[in-house]
C-alpha cells in the first residue's frame, strides 16, 4: 500500500496521544503555555527526565511548540495535528450522526402545537 503524505506524522500523533501522562501534559497546556519547570512540578511522581521524555514525544508529534525565553523554555499546545485527525476520521461522520439524532428526537418527542392566535 502506498504511503500517504503525512501518514508518518499522523502515526506520531496517535502514538503521543496513546499515553495517559502525555494526555495529562496536553490538558495542562490546554489551560495556557507553561514553563518546562512548571510541567515537571505538576508531575511529582515522575522524575524530570521522565517528564522531559514525554515532552520530546509530544514535540516530535508536533503537539507541543517550545520557545526559549532567556534560560527558560515555554511550552504551548499546538492543536493543528489534533484538528487534522478530527478532519480525517471524525468530521465525515458528523452530518450522518447529526441527521440520525435529529430523526430520533423527532420520533421520541411529541409534535409541538402551533401558537394559538389571541
Short mmCIF file of C-alpha atoms in Angstrom, two decimals:
data_model
loop_
_atom_site.label_atom_id
_atom_site.label_comp_id
_atom_site.label_asym_id
_atom_site.label_seq_id
_atom_site.Cartn_x
_atom_site.Cartn_y
_atom_site.Cartn_z
CA UNK A 1 0.00 0.00 0.00
CA UNK A 2 1.50 3.39 -0.95
CA UNK A 3 2.29 5.69 1.91
CA UNK A 4 0.08 8.76 2.09
CA UNK A 5 1.69 12.16 2.62
CA UNK A 6 1.85 12.99 6.29
CA UNK A 7 0.97 9.47 7.39
CA UNK A 8 4.16 9.12 9.46
CA UNK A 9 3.34 12.40 11.21
CA UNK A 10 -0.19 11.15 11.96
CA UNK A 11 1.31 7.95 13.39
CA UNK A 12 3.48 10.07 15.68
CA UNK A 13 0.39 11.98 16.85
CA UNK A 14 -1.54 8.77 17.59
CA UNK A 15 1.47 7.38 19.48
CA UNK A 16 1.78 10.59 21.51
CA UNK A 17 -1.93 10.57 22.35
CA UNK A 18 -1.86 6.91 23.42
CA UNK A 19 -0.15 7.63 26.74
CA UNK A 20 -2.15 8.99 29.73
CA UNK A 21 0.78 11.06 31.03
CA UNK A 22 1.19 12.79 27.66
CA UNK A 23 -2.55 13.46 27.53
CA UNK A 24 -2.30 14.96 31.03
CA UNK A 25 0.52 17.23 29.83
CA UNK A 26 -1.65 18.33 26.90
CA UNK A 27 -4.54 19.00 29.30
CA UNK A 28 -2.21 21.17 31.36
CA UNK A 29 -1.07 23.07 28.25
CA UNK A 30 -4.68 23.48 27.15
CA UNK A 31 -5.02 25.90 30.06
CA UNK A 32 -2.19 28.01 28.65
CA UNK A 33 1.56 28.00 27.97
CA UNK A 34 3.77 26.62 30.74
CA UNK A 35 7.45 26.74 31.54
CA UNK A 36 9.10 23.34 31.44
CA UNK A 37 9.77 23.56 35.19
CA UNK A 38 6.02 24.12 35.79
CA UNK A 39 5.20 20.99 33.82
CA UNK A 40 7.80 18.95 35.70
CA UNK A 41 6.44 20.26 39.03
CA UNK A 42 2.92 19.16 38.01
CA UNK A 43 4.08 15.52 37.94
CA UNK A 44 5.80 14.96 41.31
CA UNK A 45 5.52 11.18 40.93
CA UNK A 46 7.88 11.33 37.92
CA UNK A 47 11.49 12.32 37.50
CA UNK A 48 12.40 15.40 35.49
CA UNK A 49 13.99 13.05 32.95
CA UNK A 50 10.70 11.12 32.57
CA UNK A 51 8.64 14.25 32.02
CA UNK A 52 11.19 15.54 29.50
CA UNK A 53 10.97 12.26 27.53
CA UNK A 54 7.19 12.69 27.34
CA UNK A 55 7.61 16.30 26.21
CA UNK A 56 10.03 15.15 23.50
CA UNK A 57 7.44 12.71 22.13
CA UNK A 58 4.83 15.48 22.13
CA UNK A 59 7.21 17.89 20.37
CA UNK A 60 8.18 15.29 17.77
CA UNK A 61 4.49 14.72 17.04
CA UNK A 62 4.00 18.48 16.61
CA UNK A 63 1.55 18.67 19.52
CA UNK A 64 3.76 20.97 21.61
CA UNK A 65 5.63 24.06 20.47
CA UNK A 66 8.56 25.32 22.54
CA UNK A 67 10.20 28.71 22.54
CA UNK A 68 13.03 29.97 24.68
CA UNK A 69 12.73 32.97 26.97
CA UNK A 70 16.14 33.57 28.45
CA UNK A 71 17.11 30.38 30.23
CA UNK A 72 13.54 29.07 30.35
CA UNK A 73 11.58 27.07 27.78
CA UNK A 74 7.93 27.95 27.30
CA UNK A 75 5.75 25.12 26.01
CA UNK A 76 2.38 25.61 24.35
CA UNK A 77 -0.24 23.38 22.82
CA UNK A 78 -0.39 23.10 19.03
CA UNK A 79 -3.92 21.99 18.13
CA UNK A 80 -3.29 21.62 14.38
CA UNK A 81 -2.40 17.88 14.48
CA UNK A 82 -5.48 17.14 16.58
CA UNK A 83 -7.63 19.08 14.12
CA UNK A 84 -6.11 17.09 11.25
CA UNK A 85 -7.12 13.87 12.98
CA UNK A 86 -10.61 15.24 13.50
CA UNK A 87 -10.89 16.26 9.85
CA UNK A 88 -9.71 12.88 8.61
CA UNK A 89 -11.54 10.47 10.91
CA UNK A 90 -14.43 12.30 12.59
CA UNK A 91 -15.83 15.15 10.53
CA UNK A 92 -17.02 12.98 7.63
CA UNK A 93 -19.41 11.22 10.01
CA UNK A 94 -20.78 14.22 11.88
CA UNK A 95 -23.55 15.00 9.36
CA UNK A 96 -24.74 11.39 9.35
CA UNK A 97 -24.94 11.25 13.14
CA UNK A 98 -26.50 14.70 13.45
CA UNK A 99 -29.22 13.69 10.98
CA UNK A 100 -29.76 10.39 12.79
CA UNK A 101 -30.06 12.09 16.18
CA UNK A 102 -32.49 14.63 14.76
CA UNK A 103 -34.71 11.82 13.41
CA UNK A 104 -34.60 10.04 16.78
CA UNK A 105 -35.53 13.29 18.55
CA UNK A 106 -38.46 13.82 16.19
CA UNK A 107 -39.65 10.23 16.71
CA UNK A 108 -39.42 10.42 20.51
CA UNK A 109 -40.77 13.89 21.24
CA UNK A 110 -44.45 14.72 20.72
CA UNK A 111 -45.09 17.20 17.92
CA UNK A 112 -45.29 20.77 19.16
CA UNK A 113 -48.54 22.62 18.70
CA UNK A 114 -48.51 25.80 16.63
CA UNK A 115 -49.02 29.00 18.65
CA UNK A 116 -52.67 29.98 19.08
CA UNK A 117 -53.89 33.36 17.85
CA UNK A 118 -55.46 35.56 20.51
#
